[in-house]
Tab-separated table of C-alpha atoms and ligand atoms in Angstrom:
chain	number	residue	atom	x	y	z
A	233	UNK	CA	0.000	0.000	0.000
A	234	UNK	CA	1.186	3.521	-0.741
A	235	UNK	CA	1.474	5.721	2.342
A	236	UNK	CA	-0.055	9.206	2.049
A	237	UNK	CA	2.312	12.064	1.239
A	238	UNK	CA	1.340	13.968	4.400
A	239	UNK	CA	2.919	11.266	6.544
A	240	UNK	CA	6.357	12.432	5.391
A	241	UNK	CA	5.772	15.492	7.610
A	242	UNK	CA	4.892	13.496	10.727
A	243	UNK	CA	7.617	13.312	13.376
A	244	UNK	CA	7.764	11.052	16.406
A	245	UNK	CA	8.865	10.823	20.018
A	246	UNK	CA	12.227	9.105	19.810
A	247	UNK	CA	12.406	8.568	23.593
A	248	UNK	CA	10.227	5.499	22.982
A	249	UNK	CA	12.883	4.125	20.609
A	250	UNK	CA	15.529	4.644	23.308
A	251	UNK	CA	13.254	2.719	25.659
A	252	UNK	CA	13.043	-0.178	23.195
A	253	UNK	CA	16.823	-0.154	22.731
A	254	UNK	CA	17.367	-0.235	26.500
A	255	UNK	CA	14.927	-3.158	26.795
A	256	UNK	CA	16.796	-5.071	24.074
A	257	UNK	CA	20.142	-4.376	25.811
A	258	UNK	CA	18.679	-5.607	29.092
A	259	UNK	CA	17.237	-8.748	27.438
A	260	UNK	CA	20.816	-9.710	26.512
A	261	UNK	CA	21.601	-9.929	30.230
A	262	UNK	CA	22.975	-6.401	30.737
A	263	UNK	CA	22.105	-4.279	33.745
A	264	UNK	CA	20.182	-1.149	32.667
A	265	UNK	CA	19.527	2.007	34.697
A	266	UNK	CA	16.422	3.537	33.098
A	267	UNK	CA	16.683	7.331	33.002
A	268	UNK	CA	15.259	7.677	29.480
A	269	UNK	CA	11.464	7.954	29.738
A	270	UNK	CA	9.224	10.416	31.591
A	271	UNK	CA	7.246	7.549	33.081
A	272	UNK	CA	6.903	6.626	36.746
A	273	UNK	CA	7.762	3.337	38.450
A	274	UNK	CA	5.377	4.415	41.237
A	275	UNK	CA	1.941	2.843	41.287
A	276	UNK	CA	-1.206	5.005	41.078
A	277	UNK	CA	-2.585	5.823	44.579
A	278	UNK	CA	-4.973	3.088	45.739
A	279	UNK	CA	-7.988	5.358	46.355
A	280	UNK	CA	-7.868	6.291	42.640
A	281	UNK	CA	-7.716	2.655	41.573
A	282	UNK	CA	-10.598	1.793	43.913
A	283	UNK	CA	-12.723	4.560	42.394
A	284	UNK	CA	-12.110	3.196	38.877
A	285	UNK	CA	-13.019	-0.334	39.986
A	286	UNK	CA	-16.183	0.909	41.678
A	287	UNK	CA	-17.212	2.914	38.594
A	288	UNK	CA	-16.785	-0.185	36.435
A	289	UNK	CA	-18.911	-2.255	38.803
A	290	UNK	CA	-21.490	0.549	38.852
A	291	UNK	CA	-21.838	0.105	35.119
A	292	UNK	CA	-19.872	3.126	33.855
A	293	UNK	CA	-18.637	0.994	31.005
A	294	UNK	CA	-20.496	2.503	28.054
A	295	UNK	CA	-19.954	5.697	26.091
A	296	UNK	CA	-20.151	8.998	27.955
A	297	UNK	CA	-20.638	12.577	26.666
A	298	UNK	CA	-18.021	13.566	24.072
A	299	UNK	CA	-16.564	16.363	26.223
A	300	UNK	CA	-16.393	14.127	29.298
A	301	UNK	CA	-18.710	13.482	32.232
A	302	UNK	CA	-20.166	16.745	33.554
A	303	UNK	CA	-19.042	16.124	37.161
A	304	UNK	CA	-15.359	15.768	36.170
A	305	UNK	CA	-15.559	18.874	34.009
A	306	UNK	CA	-17.052	20.799	36.931
A	307	UNK	CA	-14.410	19.539	39.358
A	308	UNK	CA	-11.611	20.427	36.944
A	309	UNK	CA	-13.115	23.872	36.336
A	310	UNK	CA	-13.214	24.566	40.030
A	311	UNK	CA	-9.684	23.128	40.596
A	312	UNK	CA	-8.251	25.288	37.811
A	313	UNK	CA	-10.248	28.336	38.880
A	314	UNK	CA	-8.542	28.258	42.252
A	315	UNK	CA	-5.023	27.252	41.088
A	316	UNK	CA	-5.034	29.642	38.106
A	317	UNK	CA	-7.280	32.426	39.373
A	318	UNK	CA	-9.361	32.199	36.163
A	319	UNK	CA	-13.117	31.875	36.177
A	320	UNK	CA	-13.437	28.585	34.272
A	321	UNK	CA	-16.715	26.649	33.947
A	322	UNK	CA	-17.274	23.165	32.553
A	323	UNK	CA	-17.878	24.776	29.142
A	324	UNK	CA	-14.170	25.582	29.051
A	325	UNK	CA	-13.171	21.937	29.400
A	326	UNK	CA	-13.019	18.975	27.006
A	327	UNK	CA	-11.751	15.766	28.577
A	328	UNK	CA	-9.129	13.943	26.497
A	329	UNK	CA	-7.478	10.534	26.425
A	330	UNK	CA	-4.210	11.967	27.849
A	331	UNK	CA	-2.400	15.269	27.651
A	332	UNK	CA	-0.955	14.713	24.182
A	333	UNK	CA	-4.209	14.927	22.154
A	334	UNK	CA	-4.531	18.603	23.092
A	335	UNK	CA	-1.449	19.345	20.991
A	336	UNK	CA	-2.848	17.997	17.727
A	337	UNK	CA	-6.383	19.220	18.427
A	338	UNK	CA	-5.115	22.754	19.148
A	339	UNK	CA	-3.381	22.924	15.772
A	340	UNK	CA	-6.239	21.249	13.894
A	341	UNK	CA	-8.664	23.765	15.376
A	342	UNK	CA	-6.717	26.995	14.977
A	343	UNK	CA	-3.796	26.717	12.577
A	344	UNK	CA	-3.960	27.239	8.818
A	345	UNK	CA	-1.269	26.002	6.417
A	346	UNK	CA	1.628	28.445	6.312
A	347	UNK	CA	0.966	29.888	9.775
A	348	UNK	CA	4.134	30.257	11.815
A	349	UNK	CA	4.417	28.754	15.278
A	350	UNK	CA	6.977	29.620	17.936
A	351	UNK	CA	7.820	26.517	19.960
A	352	UNK	CA	10.512	25.477	22.418
A	353	UNK	CA	13.510	23.590	21.105
A	354	UNK	CA	14.814	21.739	23.052
A	355	UNK	CA	11.234	20.810	23.849
A	356	UNK	CA	8.639	18.064	23.716
A	357	UNK	CA	9.148	16.678	20.176
A	358	UNK	CA	5.448	16.335	19.424
A	359	UNK	CA	5.084	20.124	18.947
A	360	UNK	CA	7.489	20.126	15.981
A	361	UNK	CA	5.854	16.975	14.618
A	362	UNK	CA	2.290	18.279	14.801
A	363	UNK	CA	3.053	21.806	13.553
A	364	UNK	CA	4.682	20.386	10.431
A	365	UNK	CA	2.099	17.612	9.959
A	366	UNK	CA	-0.704	20.164	9.778
A	367	UNK	CA	1.193	22.396	7.377
A	368	UNK	CA	2.449	25.054	9.773
A	369	UNK	CA	5.936	26.546	9.747
A	370	UNK	CA	7.940	25.779	12.863
A	371	UNK	CA	9.929	28.608	14.466
A	372	UNK	CA	12.080	27.036	17.180
A	373	UNK	CA	13.066	29.210	20.134
A	374	UNK	CA	15.754	28.155	22.575
A	375	UNK	CA	16.692	28.122	26.235
A	376	UNK	CA	19.965	29.433	27.662
A	377	UNK	CA	21.754	28.518	30.866
A	378	UNK	CA	21.064	31.238	33.419
A	379	UNK	CA	22.332	31.535	37.004
A	380	UNK	CA	20.284	28.753	38.567
A	381	UNK	CA	17.784	27.822	35.846
A	382	UNK	CA	17.388	27.641	32.076
A	383	UNK	CA	15.941	30.833	30.606
A	384	UNK	CA	13.998	31.490	27.414
A	385	UNK	CA	15.881	33.455	24.767
A	386	UNK	CA	13.250	36.208	24.525
A	387	UNK	CA	15.428	38.399	22.296
A	388	UNK	CA	15.614	35.585	19.754
A	389	UNK	CA	11.839	35.248	19.824
A	390	UNK	CA	11.492	38.962	19.104
A	391	UNK	CA	13.797	38.623	16.098
A	392	UNK	CA	11.918	35.606	14.750
A	393	UNK	CA	8.384	37.017	14.749
A	394	UNK	CA	7.003	37.955	11.311
A	395	UNK	CA	3.520	39.042	10.164
A	396	UNK	CA	2.783	35.321	9.575
A	397	UNK	CA	3.520	34.298	13.169
A	398	UNK	CA	0.264	33.285	14.826
A	399	UNK	CA	1.034	30.930	17.714
A	400	UNK	CA	3.268	30.523	20.722
A	401	UNK	CA	3.743	27.126	22.332
A	402	UNK	CA	4.890	27.491	25.914
A	403	UNK	CA	5.793	24.499	28.058
A	404	UNK	CA	5.911	25.751	31.588
A	405	UNK	CA	7.161	23.793	33.572
A	406	UNK	CA	9.600	22.614	30.936
A	407	UNK	CA	10.568	19.202	29.648
A	408	UNK	CA	13.502	18.462	29.145
A	409	UNK	CA	15.298	21.235	31.038
A	410	UNK	CA	13.233	21.469	34.252
A	411	UNK	CA	12.999	25.233	33.679
A	412	UNK	CA	10.268	27.367	35.169
A	413	UNK	CA	9.333	30.722	33.619
A	414	UNK	CA	10.129	33.711	35.816
A	415	UNK	CA	7.538	36.469	36.219
A	416	UNK	CA	9.698	38.682	33.989
A	417	UNK	CA	9.801	36.081	31.241
A	418	UNK	CA	6.047	35.533	31.452
A	419	UNK	CA	5.343	39.255	31.244
A	420	UNK	CA	7.689	39.678	28.276
A	421	UNK	CA	5.987	36.793	26.463
A	422	UNK	CA	2.495	38.090	27.288
A	423	UNK	CA	3.560	41.473	25.865
A	424	UNK	CA	4.608	39.806	22.609
A	425	UNK	CA	1.389	37.783	22.465
A	426	UNK	CA	-0.684	40.959	22.706
A	427	UNK	CA	1.511	43.003	20.391
A	428	UNK	CA	1.486	40.383	17.624
A	429	UNK	CA	-2.020	39.004	18.239
A	430	UNK	CA	-0.828	35.442	18.937
A	431	UNK	CA	-2.723	32.450	20.361
A	432	UNK	CA	-1.038	30.248	22.919
A	433	UNK	CA	-0.826	26.540	23.593
A	434	UNK	CA	0.285	26.322	27.203
A	435	UNK	CA	1.495	22.822	28.014
A	436	UNK	CA	1.117	22.384	31.773
A	437	UNK	CA	1.799	18.636	31.933
A	438	UNK	CA	4.103	19.231	34.933
A	439	UNK	CA	2.228	22.095	36.601
A	440	UNK	CA	1.770	20.099	39.812
A	441	UNK	CA	5.151	18.394	39.850
A	442	UNK	CA	6.936	20.841	42.115
A	443	UNK	CA	8.747	20.413	45.393
A	444	UNK	CA	8.392	23.891	46.902
A	445	UNK	CA	6.195	26.933	46.368
A	446	UNK	CA	3.263	27.271	43.951
A	447	UNK	CA	3.103	27.094	40.186
A	448	UNK	CA	1.790	30.110	38.278
A	449	UNK	CA	0.102	29.728	34.930
A	450	UNK	CA	0.821	31.881	31.910
A	451	UNK	CA	-2.951	31.870	31.291
A	452	UNK	CA	-3.402	33.878	34.517
A	453	UNK	CA	-1.637	36.948	33.130
A	454	UNK	CA	-3.943	39.809	32.068
A	455	UNK	CA	-5.546	39.124	28.696
A	456	UNK	CA	-4.057	35.649	28.300
A	457	UNK	CA	-6.951	33.333	29.309
A	458	UNK	CA	-8.928	34.388	26.204
A	459	UNK	CA	-5.987	33.482	23.963
A	460	UNK	CA	-4.700	30.359	25.650
A	461	UNK	CA	-5.546	26.665	25.526
A	462	UNK	CA	-4.069	24.711	28.419
A	463	UNK	CA	-2.862	21.147	28.041
A	464	UNK	CA	-3.842	19.449	31.287
A	465	UNK	CA	-3.012	15.852	32.211
A	466	UNK	CA	-3.507	13.426	35.090
A	467	UNK	CA	-0.499	11.416	33.885
A	468	UNK	CA	2.393	12.710	35.913
A	469	UNK	CA	0.947	14.205	39.115
A	470	UNK	CA	-1.059	11.070	40.015
A	471	UNK	CA	1.280	8.480	38.435
A	472	UNK	CA	-1.398	7.706	35.838
A	473	UNK	CA	0.602	7.763	32.587
A	474	UNK	CA	-0.903	4.504	31.317
A	475	UNK	CA	-4.487	5.405	32.191
A	476	UNK	CA	-4.589	8.043	29.439
A	477	UNK	CA	-6.577	10.942	30.814
A	478	UNK	CA	-6.208	14.692	30.412
A	479	UNK	CA	-8.098	17.743	29.246
A	480	UNK	CA	-8.054	20.708	26.879
A	481	UNK	CA	-8.954	23.874	28.782
A	482	UNK	CA	-9.624	27.207	27.112
A	483	UNK	CA	-12.138	29.571	25.492
A	484	UNK	CA	-15.563	27.959	24.898
A	485	UNK	CA	-15.570	28.477	21.115
A	486	UNK	CA	-12.286	26.564	20.811
A	487	UNK	CA	-13.373	23.856	23.265
A	488	UNK	CA	-16.565	23.323	21.233
A	489	UNK	CA	-14.495	22.560	18.136
A	490	UNK	CA	-12.118	20.348	20.112
A	491	UNK	CA	-15.171	18.437	21.371
A	492	UNK	CA	-16.260	17.940	17.753
A	493	UNK	CA	-12.792	16.525	17.086
A	494	UNK	CA	-13.371	14.164	20.035
A	495	UNK	CA	-16.566	12.972	18.328
A	496	UNK	CA	-14.607	12.267	15.163
A	497	UNK	CA	-11.544	10.711	16.793
A	498	UNK	CA	-12.438	8.664	19.868
A	499	UNK	CA	-16.089	9.547	20.704
A	500	UNK	CA	-15.118	10.071	24.353
A	501	UNK	CA	-12.275	9.416	26.763
A	502	UNK	CA	-12.538	6.237	28.843
A	503	UNK	CA	-15.717	6.505	30.890
A	504	UNK	CA	-14.968	4.792	34.226
A	505	UNK	CA	-11.512	6.358	34.489
A	506	UNK	CA	-13.180	9.751	34.682
A	507	UNK	CA	-14.710	8.746	38.032
A	508	UNK	CA	-11.216	7.840	39.219
A	509	UNK	CA	-10.065	11.303	38.135
A	510	UNK	CA	-12.757	12.902	40.320
A	511	UNK	CA	-11.400	10.901	43.245
A	512	UNK	CA	-7.849	11.986	42.311
A	513	UNK	CA	-8.809	15.652	42.508
A	514	UNK	CA	-11.243	15.624	45.416
A	515	UNK	CA	-10.287	12.574	47.523
A	516	UNK	CA	-7.399	11.834	49.885
A	517	UNK	CA	-4.244	13.625	48.656
A	518	UNK	CA	-1.767	11.480	50.624
A	519	UNK	CA	-0.837	9.446	47.525
A	520	UNK	CA	-0.032	12.544	45.519
A	521	UNK	CA	2.134	13.911	48.324
A	522	UNK	CA	3.987	10.625	48.630
A	523	UNK	CA	4.786	10.683	44.896
A	524	UNK	CA	6.350	14.131	45.297
A	525	UNK	CA	8.313	13.072	48.405
A	526	UNK	CA	9.772	10.101	46.555
A	527	UNK	CA	10.670	12.220	43.520
A	528	UNK	CA	12.325	14.918	45.608
A	529	UNK	CA	14.608	12.426	47.331
A	530	UNK	CA	15.588	11.027	43.943
A	531	UNK	CA	16.297	14.493	42.570
A	532	UNK	CA	18.573	15.378	45.479
A	533	UNK	CA	20.484	12.113	45.160
A	534	UNK	CA	20.904	12.436	41.395
A	535	UNK	CA	21.895	16.112	41.323
A	536	UNK	CA	24.570	15.593	43.972
A	537	UNK	CA	26.270	12.763	42.087
A	538	UNK	CA	25.969	14.434	38.678
A	539	UNK	CA	27.515	17.653	39.950
A	540	UNK	CA	30.417	15.690	41.408
A	541	UNK	CA	31.405	14.458	37.917
A	542	UNK	CA	34.360	16.259	36.328
A	543	UNK	CA	33.279	18.340	33.330
A	544	UNK	CA	29.537	18.126	34.081
A	545	UNK	CA	27.233	20.792	35.519
A	546	UNK	CA	23.590	20.477	36.402
A	547	UNK	CA	20.858	22.702	37.862
A	548	UNK	CA	18.656	21.333	40.623
A	549	UNK	CA	15.166	22.198	39.327
A	550	UNK	CA	12.390	22.703	41.858
A	551	UNK	CA	9.931	21.321	39.299
A	552	UNK	CA	9.350	18.369	36.908
A	553	UNK	CA	11.298	15.117	37.290
A	554	UNK	CA	13.991	15.879	34.739
A	555	UNK	CA	17.628	16.901	34.871
A	556	UNK	CA	19.382	18.398	31.869
A	557	UNK	CA	23.092	18.471	32.657
A	558	UNK	CA	25.645	20.126	30.421
A	559	UNK	CA	28.158	17.355	29.703
A	560	UNK	CA	30.237	19.135	27.059
A	561	UNK	CA	33.644	19.018	28.750
A	562	UNK	CA	33.241	15.448	29.997
A	563	UNK	CA	32.215	13.988	26.639
A	564	UNK	CA	34.802	15.927	24.662
A	565	UNK	CA	37.486	14.525	26.929
A	566	UNK	CA	36.255	11.029	26.003
A	567	UNK	CA	36.333	11.907	22.291
A	568	UNK	CA	32.545	11.661	21.979
A	569	UNK	CA	31.571	14.316	19.479
A	570	UNK	CA	27.978	13.591	18.491
A	571	UNK	CA	24.788	12.817	20.391
A	572	UNK	CA	24.297	9.220	19.288
A	573	UNK	CA	27.905	8.295	20.185
A	574	UNK	CA	27.427	9.928	23.580
A	575	UNK	CA	24.181	8.077	24.311
A	576	UNK	CA	25.300	4.681	23.013
A	577	UNK	CA	28.708	4.797	24.752
A	578	UNK	CA	27.086	5.695	28.056
A	579	UNK	CA	24.558	2.845	27.668
A	580	UNK	CA	27.088	0.225	26.617
A	581	UNK	CA	29.811	1.202	29.081
A	582	UNK	CA	27.627	1.823	32.149
A	583	UNK	CA	24.075	0.564	31.512
A	584	UNK	CA	22.796	4.106	32.157
A	585	UNK	CA	20.085	4.777	29.566
A	586	UNK	CA	19.420	8.441	28.843
A	587	UNK	CA	17.941	10.651	26.184
A	588	UNK	CA	19.997	13.516	24.808
A	589	UNK	CA	19.163	16.997	23.622
A	590	UNK	CA	18.717	15.493	20.145
A	591	UNK	CA	15.523	13.725	21.292
A	592	UNK	CA	13.861	17.095	21.923
A	593	UNK	CA	13.583	18.708	18.507
A	594	UNK	CA	16.125	19.114	15.719
A	595	UNK	CA	19.296	20.690	17.192
A	596	UNK	CA	19.646	24.312	16.093
A	597	UNK	CA	22.425	25.812	14.038
A	598	UNK	CA	25.302	27.145	16.116
A	599	UNK	CA	24.736	24.944	19.170
A	600	UNK	CA	28.104	24.063	20.663
A	601	UNK	CA	27.225	22.633	24.086
A	602	UNK	CA	26.093	19.049	24.730
A	603	UNK	CA	23.244	18.128	27.081
A	604	UNK	CA	21.750	14.833	28.167
A	605	UNK	CA	18.357	14.403	29.803
A	606	UNK	CA	17.801	12.196	32.805
A	607	UNK	CA	14.295	11.357	34.011
A	608	UNK	CA	14.429	10.200	37.635
A	609	UNK	CA	10.751	9.237	37.743
A	610	UNK	CA	11.248	5.616	36.762
A	611	UNK	CA	14.227	4.551	38.879
A	612	UNK	CA	14.659	4.046	42.641
A	613	UNK	CA	17.170	5.992	44.728
A	614	UNK	CA	19.475	3.003	45.295
A	615	UNK	CA	19.659	2.389	41.536
A	616	UNK	CA	20.224	6.088	40.899
A	617	UNK	CA	23.237	5.933	43.189
A	618	UNK	CA	24.610	2.794	41.562
A	619	UNK	CA	23.977	3.886	37.969
A	620	UNK	CA	25.246	7.431	38.304
A	621	UNK	CA	28.260	6.127	40.236
A	622	UNK	CA	29.114	4.064	37.150
A	623	UNK	CA	28.520	7.074	34.898
A	624	UNK	CA	30.941	9.098	37.018
A	625	UNK	CA	33.631	6.407	36.862
A	626	UNK	CA	33.202	6.129	33.079
A	627	UNK	CA	33.256	9.864	32.324
A	628	UNK	CA	36.190	10.501	34.661
A	629	UNK	CA	38.128	7.372	33.632
B	115	LIG	N1	3.670	17.505	27.343
B	115	LIG	C1	4.892	17.273	27.825
B	115	LIG	C2	5.841	18.395	27.969
B	115	LIG	C3	5.269	15.982	28.198
B	115	LIG	O1	6.505	15.762	28.649
B	115	LIG	C4	4.330	14.933	28.042
B	115	LIG	C5	4.686	13.549	28.371
B	115	LIG	O2	5.814	13.170	28.556
B	115	LIG	C6	3.068	15.234	27.533
B	115	LIG	C7	2.766	16.534	27.191
B	115	LIG	C8	2.039	14.169	27.291
B	115	LIG	O3	1.430	13.740	28.441
B	115	LIG	P1	0.399	12.526	28.413
B	115	LIG	O4	1.180	11.297	28.747
B	115	LIG	O5	-0.593	12.856	29.449
B	115	LIG	O6	-0.194	12.445	27.063
């Protein structure tokens, strides 16, 4: 069969390929330390599982409304109204099978061929894939190492904007770098959004993965809620990646179209899981807290070892479960001069399986520094110590 021409524009998420490679390496009897995928090896809190089981037994096993069950939409609206300070109602919410579908549905709903889209690179690779698949022009903006965090290169964004630029994709809190937008950055971006009449996809997949303080949403800035669609997901905060549940949250007229896309694509998100999501948001929060406690201990362990390696430097992000160390000096000393050699050598010599910057969008011209990304969500503290100890010996040896 002949594959459609449009498929040549469809990208992928290569972290899954790294996962498969690590599994194959492990199947040959090698020890693997899995730092490659943003998945959790922590089980979903039991009250959430019980609620799903109960809903199934109560007969919530048929179709449900295309935008999701009204009670979950109401609960999410009230949760977001208090965390974001925006007056959302259930009309602003379309439940989705995961966080990811909001990316494609946002572009299908709003973007015309030839429209330009600012998106983070390094960043979640599905933005680049979906922009190009739907005929948009991708304008990658970058992050720079600041004092204690990665910072958005706002000046570069200003230089890139043309009369055809229509969208900004913002991923705050950021995968892969663990960066969090400062108030100054948010205000500068909001200024550009207003000045150039842009619409925003705000990916908040990690909004609730933070160890101190409170997250602030870009949508809360003056004038932004009317121009922003939020990608919301249950995946990370409740250790529910495999359940596949999230939501698109934004202006009613956009949500209505997204709901029509739901009708066309999957009819509705899984019915009984939506009752579990109500329990996740309104029930006992001990499970959620425990997930964060576990992750924080892992972060502290990992950052300490990584920063003890010669030629490596790493921030200690207060958010997400990713680390994005600069390994330039260490890898150059080993004669490793491209990303695939770096990743494969580390895997084969130490069993440590990581993604690199190259898994997060096409590297940009003029990049001279090398970064790897470690997810500490899927590996226990004792294994972190053992694996990163081996990485240190290898890079320093
Ligand atoms: N957005 C970002 C930045 C992510 O890192 C991920 C998952 O890794 C997603 C969206 C997708 O989340 P979900 O698994 O809920 O589809």
